[in-house]
Amino acid sequence: AVVSTQSGHYGRDFQHYYYTNNLSVSNMASYQSLGPIKEHIYKEKHTGGVTLKDVESHMWVKEFAAFLQKSGKLTVPKWTDIVKTATFKELPPKDNNWFYIRTAALLRRVYLKQGVGCGALRKIYGGRINRGAAPSHHKKASASVIRHALKGLEEMKLIAKHPDGGRMITSAGRRDADRIAFQVMSSSMSTE
């Protein structure tokens, strides 16, 4: 049966989506009424699930940090209440759970780019040092904080060492990350 669609910016994509997924006519009508933003969410929901890339990074990091803290499997170093995250910082983080948040953010980085190592992550989490009247320069973040967080994730079997160097995400890590992403997506859909 040939189904006519309205001409719009996603008309051809919708026809392809309709024929590949065999949507019913009632589902097709509700799909077109979703609009361009929620249309993407609907496609992702019905064509293979939600991944970490589909949700807002800030919300995912907060939820995954809560998951790490609730699981109790991540070993937090004793020095986390007094250490600075980089040499150019003046004070340690104010949040008591900052190590869980940093660990979740590091897992997100490893998920998005396989093979990233401690040196690259030091550059990413680095920042600008204030040198007074002299021009500012970029300084790297603390390697010890990043290394301990990565080791904790390895102990939880969420990441592993990449054969070419750096770290890569394991299947268990991908599963947990995508599960948290689905929870974030469903909670954001329910609040709208």
PDB file of C-alpha atoms in Angstrom:
ATOM      1  CA  ALA A   1       0.000   0.000   0.000  1.00  0.00           C
ATOM      2  CA  VAL A   2       1.318   3.399  -0.960  1.00  0.00           C
ATOM      3  CA  VAL A   3       1.062   6.000   1.770  1.00  0.00           C
ATOM      4  CA  SER A   4       1.222   9.664   0.902  1.00  0.00           C
ATOM      5  CA  THR A   5       3.099  11.941   3.264  1.00  0.00           C
ATOM      6  CA  GLN A   6       2.989  15.677   3.652  1.00  0.00           C
ATOM      7  CA  SER A   7       5.755  17.542   1.921  1.00  0.00           C
ATOM      8  CA  GLY A   8       8.115  18.840   4.530  1.00  0.00           C
ATOM      9  CA  HIS A   9      11.777  18.832   5.419  1.00  0.00           C
ATOM     10  CA  TYR A  10      11.583  15.217   6.568  1.00  0.00           C
ATOM     11  CA  GLY A  11       9.140  13.784   4.007  1.00  0.00           C
ATOM     12  CA  ARG A  12      11.612  11.549   2.161  1.00  0.00           C
ATOM     13  CA  ASP A  13      13.275  10.370   5.366  1.00  0.00           C
ATOM     14  CA  PHE A  14       9.890   9.510   6.782  1.00  0.00           C
ATOM     15  CA  GLN A  15       8.918   7.458   3.740  1.00  0.00           C
ATOM     16  CA  HIS A  16      12.154   5.510   4.085  1.00  0.00           C
ATOM     17  CA  TYR A  17      11.555   5.071   7.810  1.00  0.00           C
ATOM     18  CA  TYR A  18       7.981   3.934   7.155  1.00  0.00           C
ATOM     19  CA  TYR A  19       8.919   1.314   4.611  1.00  0.00           C
ATOM     20  CA  THR A  20      11.869  -0.052   6.599  1.00  0.00           C
ATOM     21  CA  ASN A  21      10.001  -0.341   9.899  1.00  0.00           C
ATOM     22  CA  ASN A  22       6.436  -1.106   8.696  1.00  0.00           C
ATOM     23  CA  LEU A  23       4.674   1.505  10.795  1.00  0.00           C
ATOM     24  CA  SER A  24       0.915   1.325  10.870  1.00  0.00           C
ATOM     25  CA  VAL A  25      -1.031   4.258   9.422  1.00  0.00           C
ATOM     26  CA  SER A  26      -2.116   5.415  12.892  1.00  0.00           C
ATOM     27  CA  ASN A  27       1.493   5.351  14.137  1.00  0.00           C
ATOM     28  CA  MET A  28       2.576   7.187  11.009  1.00  0.00           C
ATOM     29  CA  ALA A  29       0.113  10.001  11.657  1.00  0.00           C
ATOM     30  CA  SER A  30       1.245  10.369  15.250  1.00  0.00           C
ATOM     31  CA  TYR A  31       4.868  10.265  14.075  1.00  0.00           C
ATOM     32  CA  GLN A  32       4.306  13.200  11.712  1.00  0.00           C
ATOM     33  CA  SER A  33       2.618  15.237  14.410  1.00  0.00           C
ATOM     34  CA  LEU A  34       5.591  14.969  16.749  1.00  0.00           C
ATOM     35  CA  GLY A  35       7.528  17.791  15.131  1.00  0.00           C
ATOM     36  CA  PRO A  36      11.191  17.925  14.131  1.00  0.00           C
ATOM     37  CA  ILE A  37      12.709  17.735  17.625  1.00  0.00           C
ATOM     38  CA  LYS A  38      10.729  14.873  19.153  1.00  0.00           C
ATOM     39  CA  GLU A  39      10.787  13.069  15.800  1.00  0.00           C
ATOM     40  CA  HIS A  40      14.453  12.220  16.407  1.00  0.00           C
ATOM     41  CA  ILE A  41      13.641  10.858  19.873  1.00  0.00           C
ATOM     42  CA  TYR A  42      10.832   8.739  18.437  1.00  0.00           C
ATOM     43  CA  LYS A  43      13.125   7.292  15.779  1.00  0.00           C
ATOM     44  CA  GLU A  44      15.821   6.460  18.333  1.00  0.00           C
ATOM     45  CA  LYS A  45      13.298   4.936  20.706  1.00  0.00           C
ATOM     46  CA  HIS A  46      11.900   2.636  18.055  1.00  0.00           C
ATOM     47  CA  THR A  47      15.008   1.755  16.044  1.00  0.00           C
ATOM     48  CA  GLY A  48      17.479   0.418  18.562  1.00  0.00           C
ATOM     49  CA  GLY A  49      17.267   2.212  21.877  1.00  0.00           C
ATOM     50  CA  VAL A  50      18.795   5.248  23.481  1.00  0.00           C
ATOM     51  CA  THR A  51      22.555   5.614  23.751  1.00  0.00           C
ATOM     52  CA  LEU A  52      24.761   7.982  25.679  1.00  0.00           C
ATOM     53  CA  LYS A  53      25.025  10.215  22.599  1.00  0.00           C
ATOM     54  CA  ASP A  54      21.271  10.873  22.594  1.00  0.00           C
ATOM     55  CA  VAL A  55      20.995  12.557  25.992  1.00  0.00           C
ATOM     56  CA  GLU A  56      22.317  15.771  27.476  1.00  0.00           C
ATOM     57  CA  SER A  57      25.819  15.223  28.821  1.00  0.00           C
ATOM     58  CA  HIS A  58      25.319  17.124  32.084  1.00  0.00           C
ATOM     59  CA  MET A  59      22.230  15.140  33.038  1.00  0.00           C
ATOM     60  CA  TRP A  60      23.889  11.833  32.141  1.00  0.00           C
ATOM     61  CA  VAL A  61      27.008  12.587  34.194  1.00  0.00           C
ATOM     62  CA  LYS A  62      24.915  13.477  37.257  1.00  0.00           C
ATOM     63  CA  GLU A  63      22.843  10.296  36.963  1.00  0.00           C
ATOM     64  CA  PHE A  64      25.859   8.054  36.365  1.00  0.00           C
ATOM     65  CA  ALA A  65      27.707   9.619  39.306  1.00  0.00           C
ATOM     66  CA  ALA A  66      24.699   8.805  41.500  1.00  0.00           C
ATOM     67  CA  PHE A  67      24.755   5.248  40.119  1.00  0.00           C
ATOM     68  CA  LEU A  68      28.473   4.898  40.970  1.00  0.00           C
ATOM     69  CA  GLN A  69      27.926   6.236  44.459  1.00  0.00           C
ATOM     70  CA  LYS A  70      24.918   4.005  45.098  1.00  0.00           C
ATOM     71  CA  SER A  71      26.689   0.886  43.827  1.00  0.00           C
ATOM     72  CA  GLY A  72      29.525   1.306  46.335  1.00  0.00           C
ATOM     73  CA  LYS A  73      31.984  -0.528  44.068  1.00  0.00           C
ATOM     74  CA  LEU A  74      34.131   2.494  43.211  1.00  0.00           C
ATOM     75  CA  THR A  75      37.033   2.921  45.613  1.00  0.00           C
ATOM     76  CA  VAL A  76      37.394   6.597  46.454  1.00  0.00           C
ATOM     77  CA  PRO A  77      40.906   7.640  47.562  1.00  0.00           C
ATOM     78  CA  LYS A  78      41.272   9.047  51.080  1.00  0.00           C
ATOM     79  CA  TRP A  79      42.818  12.288  49.820  1.00  0.00           C
ATOM     80  CA  THR A  80      39.788  13.462  47.824  1.00  0.00           C
ATOM     81  CA  ASP A  81      38.733  16.001  50.458  1.00  0.00           C
ATOM     82  CA  ILE A  82      42.027  17.933  50.346  1.00  0.00           C
ATOM     83  CA  VAL A  83      43.407  17.484  46.810  1.00  0.00           C
ATOM     84  CA  LYS A  84      43.094  20.011  43.997  1.00  0.00           C
ATOM     85  CA  THR A  85      42.113  18.769  40.533  1.00  0.00           C
ATOM     86  CA  ALA A  86      44.938  20.720  38.866  1.00  0.00           C
ATOM     87  CA  THR A  87      47.971  22.800  39.804  1.00  0.00           C
ATOM     88  CA  PHE A  88      46.390  26.007  38.529  1.00  0.00           C
ATOM     89  CA  LYS A  89      43.387  25.667  40.872  1.00  0.00           C
ATOM     90  CA  GLU A  90      43.421  27.582  44.139  1.00  0.00           C
ATOM     91  CA  LEU A  91      41.058  25.351  46.140  1.00  0.00           C
ATOM     92  CA  PRO A  92      39.794  21.768  46.077  1.00  0.00           C
ATOM     93  CA  PRO A  93      36.268  21.150  44.724  1.00  0.00           C
ATOM     94  CA  LYS A  94      33.421  22.240  47.012  1.00  0.00           C
ATOM     95  CA  ASP A  95      31.184  19.262  46.217  1.00  0.00           C
ATOM     96  CA  ASN A  96      31.899  16.257  48.437  1.00  0.00           C
ATOM     97  CA  ASN A  97      30.949  13.867  45.611  1.00  0.00           C
ATOM     98  CA  TRP A  98      33.239  15.432  43.025  1.00  0.00           C
ATOM     99  CA  PHE A  99      35.244  12.239  42.518  1.00  0.00           C
ATOM    100  CA  TYR A 100      32.131  10.349  41.397  1.00  0.00           C
ATOM    101  CA  ILE A 101      31.244  13.163  38.993  1.00  0.00           C
ATOM    102  CA  ARG A 102      34.766  13.247  37.541  1.00  0.00           C
ATOM    103  CA  THR A 103      34.770   9.455  37.170  1.00  0.00           C
ATOM    104  CA  ALA A 104      31.425   9.518  35.347  1.00  0.00           C
ATOM    105  CA  ALA A 105      32.692  12.277  33.049  1.00  0.00           C
ATOM    106  CA  LEU A 106      35.823  10.252  32.308  1.00  0.00           C
ATOM    107  CA  LEU A 107      33.738   7.194  31.446  1.00  0.00           C
ATOM    108  CA  ARG A 108      31.724   9.359  29.053  1.00  0.00           C
ATOM    109  CA  ARG A 109      34.927  10.525  27.365  1.00  0.00           C
ATOM    110  CA  VAL A 110      36.180   6.948  26.986  1.00  0.00           C
ATOM    111  CA  TYR A 111      32.786   5.904  25.598  1.00  0.00           C
ATOM    112  CA  LEU A 112      32.886   8.651  22.971  1.00  0.00           C
ATOM    113  CA  LYS A 113      36.528   8.159  21.968  1.00  0.00           C
ATOM    114  CA  GLN A 114      38.038   4.707  22.310  1.00  0.00           C
ATOM    115  CA  GLY A 115      41.763   4.594  23.018  1.00  0.00           C
ATOM    116  CA  VAL A 116      41.957   7.894  24.879  1.00  0.00           C
ATOM    117  CA  GLY A 117      44.683   7.867  27.506  1.00  0.00           C
ATOM    118  CA  CYS A 118      45.620   9.703  30.657  1.00  0.00           C
ATOM    119  CA  GLY A 119      47.675  12.322  28.807  1.00  0.00           C
ATOM    120  CA  ALA A 120      44.844  13.305  26.483  1.00  0.00           C
ATOM    121  CA  LEU A 121      42.404  13.435  29.372  1.00  0.00           C
ATOM    122  CA  ARG A 122      44.816  15.703  31.260  1.00  0.00           C
ATOM    123  CA  LYS A 123      44.680  18.123  28.330  1.00  0.00           C
ATOM    124  CA  ILE A 124      40.886  17.962  28.137  1.00  0.00           C
ATOM    125  CA  TYR A 125      40.375  18.650  31.844  1.00  0.00           C
ATOM    126  CA  GLY A 126      43.152  21.224  31.989  1.00  0.00           C
ATOM    127  CA  GLY A 127      42.600  24.949  31.985  1.00  0.00           C
ATOM    128  CA  ARG A 128      44.057  28.415  32.037  1.00  0.00           C
ATOM    129  CA  ILE A 129      46.573  29.415  34.691  1.00  0.00           C
ATOM    130  CA  ASN A 130      46.485  33.004  35.882  1.00  0.00           C
ATOM    131  CA  ARG A 131      50.057  34.278  35.849  1.00  0.00           C
ATOM    132  CA  GLY A 132      49.322  37.792  37.056  1.00  0.00           C
ATOM    133  CA  ALA A 133      50.503  40.455  34.613  1.00  0.00           C
ATOM    134  CA  ALA A 134      52.024  37.827  32.320  1.00  0.00           C
ATOM    135  CA  PRO A 135      49.851  36.192  29.635  1.00  0.00           C
ATOM    136  CA  SER A 136      47.833  33.148  30.640  1.00  0.00           C
ATOM    137  CA  HIS A 137      48.877  29.669  29.561  1.00  0.00           C
ATOM    138  CA  HIS A 138      47.157  26.295  29.388  1.00  0.00           C
ATOM    139  CA  LYS A 139      48.059  23.840  32.129  1.00  0.00           C
ATOM    140  CA  LYS A 140      47.163  20.171  32.307  1.00  0.00           C
ATOM    141  CA  ALA A 141      44.941  18.655  34.988  1.00  0.00           C
ATOM    142  CA  SER A 142      46.182  16.357  37.733  1.00  0.00           C
ATOM    143  CA  ALA A 143      47.257  12.973  36.394  1.00  0.00           C
ATOM    144  CA  SER A 144      46.791  11.295  39.762  1.00  0.00           C
ATOM    145  CA  VAL A 145      43.074  12.111  39.954  1.00  0.00           C
ATOM    146  CA  ILE A 146      42.479  10.867  36.393  1.00  0.00           C
ATOM    147  CA  ARG A 147      44.607   7.763  36.869  1.00  0.00           C
ATOM    148  CA  HIS A 148      42.841   6.758  40.094  1.00  0.00           C
ATOM    149  CA  ALA A 149      39.420   7.291  38.497  1.00  0.00           C
ATOM    150  CA  LEU A 150      40.374   5.186  35.467  1.00  0.00           C
ATOM    151  CA  LYS A 151      41.753   2.435  37.721  1.00  0.00           C
ATOM    152  CA  GLY A 152      38.512   2.447  39.688  1.00  0.00           C
ATOM    153  CA  LEU A 153      36.522   2.049  36.479  1.00  0.00           C
ATOM    154  CA  GLU A 154      38.821  -0.811  35.446  1.00  0.00           C
ATOM    155  CA  GLU A 155      38.220  -2.548  38.786  1.00  0.00           C
ATOM    156  CA  MET A 156      34.475  -2.266  38.145  1.00  0.00           C
ATOM    157  CA  LYS A 157      35.098  -3.811  34.686  1.00  0.00           C
ATOM    158  CA  LEU A 158      33.500  -0.811  32.932  1.00  0.00           C
ATOM    159  CA  ILE A 159      36.630   0.031  30.946  1.00  0.00           C
ATOM    160  CA  ALA A 160      39.715  -1.928  29.911  1.00  0.00           C
ATOM    161  CA  LYS A 161      43.126  -1.169  28.451  1.00  0.00           C
ATOM    162  CA  HIS A 162      43.105  -0.653  24.684  1.00  0.00           C
ATOM    163  CA  PRO A 163      45.552  -2.839  22.694  1.00  0.00           C
ATOM    164  CA  ASP A 164      47.014   0.270  21.025  1.00  0.00           C
ATOM    165  CA  GLY A 165      47.271   2.215  24.285  1.00  0.00           C
ATOM    166  CA  GLY A 166      44.787   4.190  26.316  1.00  0.00           C
ATOM    167  CA  ARG A 167      41.448   2.850  27.538  1.00  0.00           C
ATOM    168  CA  MET A 168      38.368   1.437  25.849  1.00  0.00           C
ATOM    169  CA  ILE A 169      34.882   0.759  27.116  1.00  0.00           C
ATOM    170  CA  THR A 170      33.804  -2.814  27.801  1.00  0.00           C
ATOM    171  CA  SER A 171      30.458  -4.335  26.921  1.00  0.00           C
ATOM    172  CA  ALA A 172      29.372  -4.050  30.561  1.00  0.00           C
ATOM    173  CA  GLY A 173      30.379  -0.391  30.599  1.00  0.00           C
ATOM    174  CA  ARG A 174      28.460   0.307  27.387  1.00  0.00           C
ATOM    175  CA  ARG A 175      25.420  -1.511  28.777  1.00  0.00           C
ATOM    176  CA  ASP A 176      25.431   0.501  32.019  1.00  0.00           C
ATOM    177  CA  ALA A 177      26.036   3.782  30.204  1.00  0.00           C
ATOM    178  CA  ASP A 178      23.172   3.177  27.779  1.00  0.00           C
ATOM    179  CA  ARG A 179      20.876   2.033  30.580  1.00  0.00           C
ATOM    180  CA  ILE A 180      21.497   5.272  32.475  1.00  0.00           C
ATOM    181  CA  ALA A 181      20.989   7.202  29.228  1.00  0.00           C
ATOM    182  CA  PHE A 182      17.604   5.539  28.788  1.00  0.00           C
ATOM    183  CA  GLN A 183      16.653   6.492  32.357  1.00  0.00           C
ATOM    184  CA  VAL A 184      17.678  10.102  31.719  1.00  0.00           C
ATOM    185  CA  MET A 185      15.714  10.176  28.452  1.00  0.00           C
ATOM    186  CA  SER A 186      12.595   8.679  30.015  1.00  0.00           C
ATOM    187  CA  SER A 187      12.716  11.056  32.988  1.00  0.00           C
ATOM    188  CA  SER A 188      13.147  14.073  30.691  1.00  0.00           C
ATOM    189  CA  MET A 189      10.234  12.874  28.506  1.00  0.00           C
ATOM    190  CA  SER A 190       7.989  12.443  31.565  1.00  0.00           C
ATOM    191  CA  THR A 191       8.694  15.986  32.831  1.00  0.00           C
ATOM    192  CA  GLU A 192       7.730  17.574  29.509  1.00  0.00           C
TER     193      GLU A 192
END
